[in-house]
Short mmCIF file of C-alpha atoms in Angstrom, two decimals:
data_model
loop_
_atom_site.label_atom_id
_atom_site.label_comp_id
_atom_site.label_asym_id
_atom_site.label_seq_id
_atom_site.Cartn_x
_atom_site.Cartn_y
_atom_site.Cartn_z
CA MET A 1465 -33.86 31.79 -5.73
CA LEU A 1466 -33.57 28.71 -7.96
CA ASP A 1467 -30.59 30.19 -9.82
CA HIS A 1468 -28.87 30.89 -6.50
CA VAL A 1469 -29.31 27.26 -5.40
CA GLU A 1470 -27.99 25.88 -8.70
CA ASN A 1471 -24.83 27.97 -8.44
CA LEU A 1472 -23.87 26.71 -4.99
CA PRO A 1473 -20.54 24.84 -5.03
CA GLN A 1474 -20.78 21.07 -4.74
CA PRO A 1475 -19.16 19.38 -1.72
CA ARG A 1476 -15.69 18.03 -2.39
CA THR A 1477 -15.17 14.29 -2.60
CA ALA A 1478 -12.25 11.87 -2.42
CA ALA A 1479 -11.32 8.26 -3.08
CA PHE A 1480 -9.31 6.59 -0.29
CA PHE A 1481 -7.08 3.67 -1.26
CA ASP A 1482 -5.27 1.17 0.87
CA LEU A 1483 -1.93 0.43 -0.81
CA ASP A 1484 -0.65 -3.12 -0.35
CA LYS A 1485 -2.57 -5.71 -2.41
CA THR A 1486 -5.09 -3.02 -3.32
CA VAL A 1487 -3.08 -0.68 -5.54
CA ILE A 1488 0.11 -2.73 -5.74
CA ALA A 1489 0.42 -6.51 -5.83
CA LYS A 1490 2.77 -6.93 -2.83
CA SER A 1491 3.75 -5.44 0.51
CA SER A 1492 5.32 -2.07 -0.27
CA THR A 1493 7.75 -2.24 2.65
CA LEU A 1494 8.87 -5.86 2.21
CA THR A 1495 9.35 -5.33 -1.52
CA PHE A 1496 12.31 -3.04 -0.79
CA GLY A 1497 14.11 -5.81 1.14
CA ARG A 1498 16.63 -6.52 -1.60
CA SER A 1499 17.30 -2.79 -2.09
CA PHE A 1500 17.90 -2.30 1.63
CA TYR A 1501 20.22 -5.33 1.66
CA GLN A 1502 22.26 -3.96 -1.24
CA GLY A 1503 22.42 -0.62 0.57
CA GLY A 1504 23.88 -2.30 3.65
CA LEU A 1505 20.84 -1.80 5.89
CA MET A 1506 19.82 -5.45 6.12
CA ASN A 1507 21.80 -8.63 6.62
CA ARG A 1508 21.26 -11.96 4.88
CA ARG A 1509 19.02 -13.36 7.60
CA ALA A 1510 16.75 -10.31 7.54
CA VAL A 1511 16.39 -10.48 3.76
CA LEU A 1512 15.45 -14.15 3.89
CA ARG A 1513 12.90 -13.48 6.61
CA SER A 1514 11.43 -10.62 4.57
CA ALA A 1515 11.22 -12.87 1.49
CA TYR A 1516 9.35 -15.49 3.49
CA ALA A 1517 7.01 -12.86 4.99
CA GLN A 1518 6.30 -11.55 1.49
CA PHE A 1519 5.46 -15.06 0.27
CA VAL A 1520 3.09 -15.70 3.20
CA TYR A 1521 1.49 -12.30 2.65
CA LEU A 1522 0.94 -12.99 -1.05
CA VAL A 1523 -0.53 -16.44 -0.56
CA GLY A 1524 -2.63 -16.00 2.55
CA GLY A 1525 -2.93 -12.31 3.29
CA ALA A 1526 -2.49 -10.94 6.80
CA ASP A 1527 -4.90 -10.88 9.70
CA HIS A 1528 -4.63 -8.61 12.74
CA GLU A 1529 -2.10 -10.76 14.59
CA GLN A 1530 0.09 -11.16 11.52
CA VAL A 1531 0.06 -7.42 10.87
CA GLU A 1532 1.05 -6.76 14.46
CA ARG A 1533 3.91 -9.26 14.28
CA MET A 1534 5.10 -7.66 11.06
CA ARG A 1535 4.94 -4.20 12.64
CA ARG A 1536 7.08 -5.31 15.58
CA TYR A 1537 9.55 -7.04 13.28
CA LEU A 1538 9.94 -4.02 10.99
CA SER A 1539 10.20 -1.61 13.93
CA ASP A 1540 13.02 -3.66 15.44
CA LEU A 1541 14.65 -4.08 12.05
CA CYS A 1542 14.85 -0.39 11.19
CA LYS A 1543 16.13 0.72 14.60
CA GLY A 1544 19.28 2.74 14.04
CA TRP A 1545 18.81 3.09 10.26
CA ASN A 1546 19.84 6.43 8.78
CA VAL A 1547 16.66 8.13 7.53
CA GLN A 1548 18.35 9.95 4.66
CA GLN A 1549 19.90 6.72 3.42
CA VAL A 1550 16.51 5.00 3.46
CA GLN A 1551 14.97 7.87 1.49
CA GLU A 1552 17.78 7.76 -1.05
CA ILE A 1553 17.48 3.99 -1.54
CA VAL A 1554 13.72 4.24 -2.02
CA ALA A 1555 14.12 7.11 -4.51
CA GLU A 1556 16.81 5.27 -6.49
CA THR A 1557 14.94 1.96 -6.75
CA LEU A 1558 11.30 3.11 -6.75
CA HIS A 1559 10.64 2.61 -10.45
CA GLN A 1560 12.52 -0.68 -10.55
CA VAL A 1561 10.78 -2.12 -7.47
CA ILE A 1562 7.27 -0.62 -7.42
CA ASP A 1563 6.39 0.33 -10.99
CA PRO A 1564 6.11 -3.30 -12.22
CA ILE A 1565 3.69 -4.32 -9.45
CA ILE A 1566 1.09 -1.55 -9.77
CA TYR A 1567 -2.29 -3.00 -10.68
CA ASP A 1568 -3.47 -1.77 -14.06
CA GLU A 1569 -7.04 -1.76 -12.75
CA ALA A 1570 -6.08 0.40 -9.77
CA ALA A 1571 -4.19 2.90 -11.93
CA SER A 1572 -7.20 3.17 -14.24
CA LEU A 1573 -9.52 3.64 -11.27
CA ILE A 1574 -7.31 6.42 -9.89
CA GLU A 1575 -7.46 8.14 -13.27
CA ARG A 1576 -11.25 7.88 -13.37
CA HIS A 1577 -11.60 9.39 -9.91
CA HIS A 1578 -9.36 12.29 -10.88
CA ALA A 1579 -11.36 12.78 -14.07
CA ALA A 1580 -14.52 12.94 -11.93
CA GLY A 1581 -12.95 15.72 -9.86
CA ARG A 1582 -12.20 13.64 -6.76
CA ASP A 1583 -9.00 13.79 -4.75
CA VAL A 1584 -7.09 10.51 -4.43
CA VAL A 1585 -5.69 9.66 -1.00
CA ILE A 1586 -3.42 6.70 -0.23
CA VAL A 1587 -3.99 5.43 3.32
CA SER A 1588 -1.37 2.83 4.22
CA THR A 1589 0.04 1.09 7.27
CA SER A 1590 3.48 1.09 5.61
CA GLY A 1591 6.02 3.77 6.53
CA SER A 1592 5.83 7.27 5.12
CA GLU A 1593 9.34 7.05 3.62
CA VAL A 1594 8.02 4.32 1.33
CA VAL A 1595 4.40 5.40 0.87
CA GLU A 1596 4.96 9.06 0.02
CA PRO A 1597 7.17 8.38 -3.03
CA ILE A 1598 4.73 5.71 -4.20
CA GLY A 1599 1.91 8.20 -3.78
CA ARG A 1600 3.75 10.69 -6.01
CA LEU A 1601 4.37 7.96 -8.57
CA LEU A 1602 0.64 7.20 -8.64
CA GLY A 1603 -0.37 10.86 -8.80
CA ALA A 1604 -2.14 10.76 -5.42
CA ASP A 1605 -3.17 14.10 -3.93
CA ARG A 1606 -2.47 13.11 -0.32
CA VAL A 1607 -0.92 10.31 1.67
CA VAL A 1608 -1.60 8.95 5.16
CA ALA A 1609 1.08 6.54 6.40
CA THR A 1610 2.80 5.22 9.51
CA ARG A 1611 5.52 7.51 10.90
CA MET A 1612 8.50 6.34 12.93
CA VAL A 1613 10.21 8.31 15.69
CA VAL A 1614 13.47 9.88 14.49
CA GLU A 1615 16.32 11.16 16.64
CA ASP A 1616 19.60 12.53 15.29
CA GLY A 1617 18.62 11.45 11.80
CA ARG A 1618 18.04 7.80 12.75
CA TYR A 1619 15.01 5.68 13.57
CA THR A 1620 14.63 4.84 17.24
CA GLY A 1621 12.45 1.79 16.51
CA GLU A 1622 9.43 3.46 18.10
CA VAL A 1623 6.27 4.35 16.21
CA ALA A 1624 5.07 7.96 16.31
CA TYR A 1625 1.84 7.33 14.38
CA TYR A 1626 0.45 3.94 13.39
CA ALA A 1627 -1.90 4.16 10.39
CA TYR A 1628 -3.79 0.97 11.08
CA GLY A 1629 -7.39 -0.11 11.73
CA PRO A 1630 -9.49 2.57 13.43
CA ALA A 1631 -6.63 5.09 13.03
CA LYS A 1632 -7.16 4.97 9.28
CA ALA A 1633 -10.83 5.82 9.68
CA GLU A 1634 -9.97 8.66 12.02
CA ALA A 1635 -7.48 10.03 9.49
CA VAL A 1636 -10.18 9.88 6.81
CA ARG A 1637 -12.60 11.81 9.01
CA GLU A 1638 -9.96 14.39 9.88
CA LEU A 1639 -9.17 14.93 6.21
CA ALA A 1640 -12.87 15.24 5.45
CA ALA A 1641 -13.18 17.96 8.10
CA SER A 1642 -10.10 19.89 6.94
CA GLU A 1643 -10.63 19.51 3.19
CA GLY A 1644 -14.42 19.70 3.10
CA TYR A 1645 -15.02 16.17 1.78
CA ASP A 1646 -18.58 14.86 1.91
CA LEU A 1647 -17.90 11.35 3.20
CA GLU A 1648 -21.29 10.05 2.07
CA ARG A 1649 -20.17 10.77 -1.49
CA CYS A 1650 -16.61 9.48 -1.02
CA TYR A 1651 -15.14 6.12 -2.03
CA ALA A 1652 -12.79 3.70 -0.26
CA TYR A 1653 -10.93 0.58 -1.39
CA SER A 1654 -9.14 -2.13 0.58
CA ASP A 1655 -8.29 -5.83 0.54
CA SER A 1656 -8.28 -6.37 4.32
CA ALA A 1657 -10.90 -6.73 7.04
CA THR A 1658 -8.61 -4.67 9.27
CA ASP A 1659 -9.71 -1.70 7.13
CA LEU A 1660 -13.41 -2.14 7.86
CA PRO A 1661 -13.50 1.10 9.92
CA MET A 1662 -12.18 3.05 6.91
CA LEU A 1663 -14.61 1.36 4.54
CA GLU A 1664 -17.50 2.06 6.90
CA ALA A 1665 -16.56 5.75 7.05
CA VAL A 1666 -17.54 6.45 3.43
CA GLY A 1667 -20.68 6.13 1.37
CA HIS A 1668 -19.11 3.98 -1.35
CA PRO A 1669 -16.91 1.22 0.13
CA HIS A 1670 -15.31 -1.40 -2.13
CA ALA A 1671 -13.53 -4.65 -1.32
CA VAL A 1672 -10.53 -5.30 -3.58
CA ASN A 1673 -9.03 -8.81 -3.78
CA PRO A 1674 -10.57 -9.41 -0.36
CA GLY A 1675 -9.57 -12.07 2.11
CA ARG A 1676 -12.27 -14.37 3.42
CA SER A 1677 -13.28 -12.13 6.33
CA LEU A 1678 -13.67 -9.00 4.23
CA ARG A 1679 -15.41 -10.92 1.44
CA ARG A 1680 -18.02 -12.16 3.93
CA GLU A 1681 -18.58 -8.62 5.17
CA ALA A 1682 -18.80 -7.23 1.64
CA VAL A 1683 -21.34 -9.83 0.58
CA ALA A 1684 -23.40 -9.33 3.74
CA ARG A 1685 -23.42 -5.54 3.26
CA ASP A 1686 -23.85 -5.67 -0.52
CA TRP A 1687 -20.56 -3.86 -1.15
CA PRO A 1688 -18.95 -4.16 -4.59
CA VAL A 1689 -16.13 -6.73 -4.77
CA LEU A 1690 -13.37 -5.93 -7.27
CA ASN A 1691 -10.69 -8.33 -8.50
CA PHE A 1692 -7.42 -6.74 -9.59
CA ASN A 1693 -4.95 -9.14 -11.23
CA ARG A 1694 -2.98 -7.26 -13.87
CA PRO A 1695 0.24 -5.74 -12.48
CA VAL A 1696 1.87 -3.72 -15.27
CA ARG A 1697 4.38 -0.88 -15.57
CA LEU A 1698 2.62 2.47 -15.78
CA LYS A 1699 4.31 3.42 -19.06
CA LYS A 1700 3.22 0.13 -20.64
CA ARG A 1701 -0.38 0.17 -19.47
CA PHE A 1702 -1.85 1.03 -22.84
CA SER A 1703 0.45 -1.06 -25.02
CA ALA A 1704 1.41 -4.19 -23.09
CA PRO A 1705 -0.59 -7.43 -23.52
CA ARG A 1706 -2.70 -8.39 -20.52
CA PRO A 1707 -1.86 -11.96 -19.49
CA ALA A 1708 -4.44 -14.05 -17.68
CA VAL A 1709 -3.72 -15.04 -14.09
CA THR A 1710 -3.31 -18.78 -13.66
CA ALA A 1711 -2.99 -21.21 -10.82
CA GLY A 1712 0.78 -20.97 -11.34
CA ALA A 1713 0.84 -17.54 -9.70
CA VAL A 1714 1.47 -19.06 -6.28
CA LEU A 1715 4.31 -21.18 -7.66
CA THR A 1716 5.76 -18.09 -9.31
CA ALA A 1717 5.75 -16.27 -5.97
CA ALA A 1718 7.57 -19.21 -4.41
CA ALA A 1719 10.10 -19.20 -7.24
CA VAL A 1720 10.77 -15.51 -6.73
CA ALA A 1721 11.36 -16.07 -3.02
CA GLY A 1722 13.70 -18.94 -3.86
CA ALA A 1723 15.59 -16.81 -6.36
CA LEU A 1724 16.08 -14.14 -3.73
CA VAL A 1725 17.46 -16.73 -1.31
CA TRP A 1726 19.92 -17.89 -3.99
CA TYR A 1727 20.91 -14.31 -4.81
CA VAL A 1728 21.66 -13.40 -1.20
CA GLY A 1729 23.58 -16.61 -0.63
CA ARG A 1730 25.65 -16.00 -3.74
CA ARG A 1731 26.43 -12.44 -2.67
CA THR A 1732 27.39 -13.64 0.81
CA ARG A 1733 29.81 -16.27 -0.54
CA ARG A 1734 31.49 -13.61 -2.61
#
């Protein structure tokens, strides 16, 4: 009888990762602003607004109201966009735009979970056209992302599925049921208090670069708090020097936003 018990298969497990500011250092959707502008999908005003939103997101994070405002803005912005064109732009610029902002610590953590036999699942509020290619780049096994309504090959501006807040937790539970994950043995990682339902759904929640609200919750619940601060290209992870993060990081973000403003203005004058 003992031998029979020892040979029983172990329950499957997974590690669930939020994407923006957890695995990558910026907002995945807003980061493609310049690419969408060059592809003719966005005008100068929209690019400048996206650059400002990215700066605010980097410096102060995003609470529930800010996320909702961003969702409405992006839904209105993409109305009428050709889906195939969006997919092509993302595919063409993925390595240029996303590869440099992947956290070294997150990539290493994903590798360790895979080595331990766990599936890796990206659970992101960003759109599937952006998240799915990023998931493939990271080697994720599955992706949960927001899906927009499409008619005649174009976005209508309406949301078919919004992967946000409690919906993320529900997606995690549904995957656990379909894939046989033991949630008590699963892991989850996020930077935002809006992901508390997802973190609460697993036995091993972790706060990554948390905002003040999530940090308070993590401390109160004795959850591990991780600080990721080394964005590096995947191919350079084992050879590139690892610079320390300084107080100039915020000024650098502002300089990048300013450079983008100059770039768009220069293109417009031409």
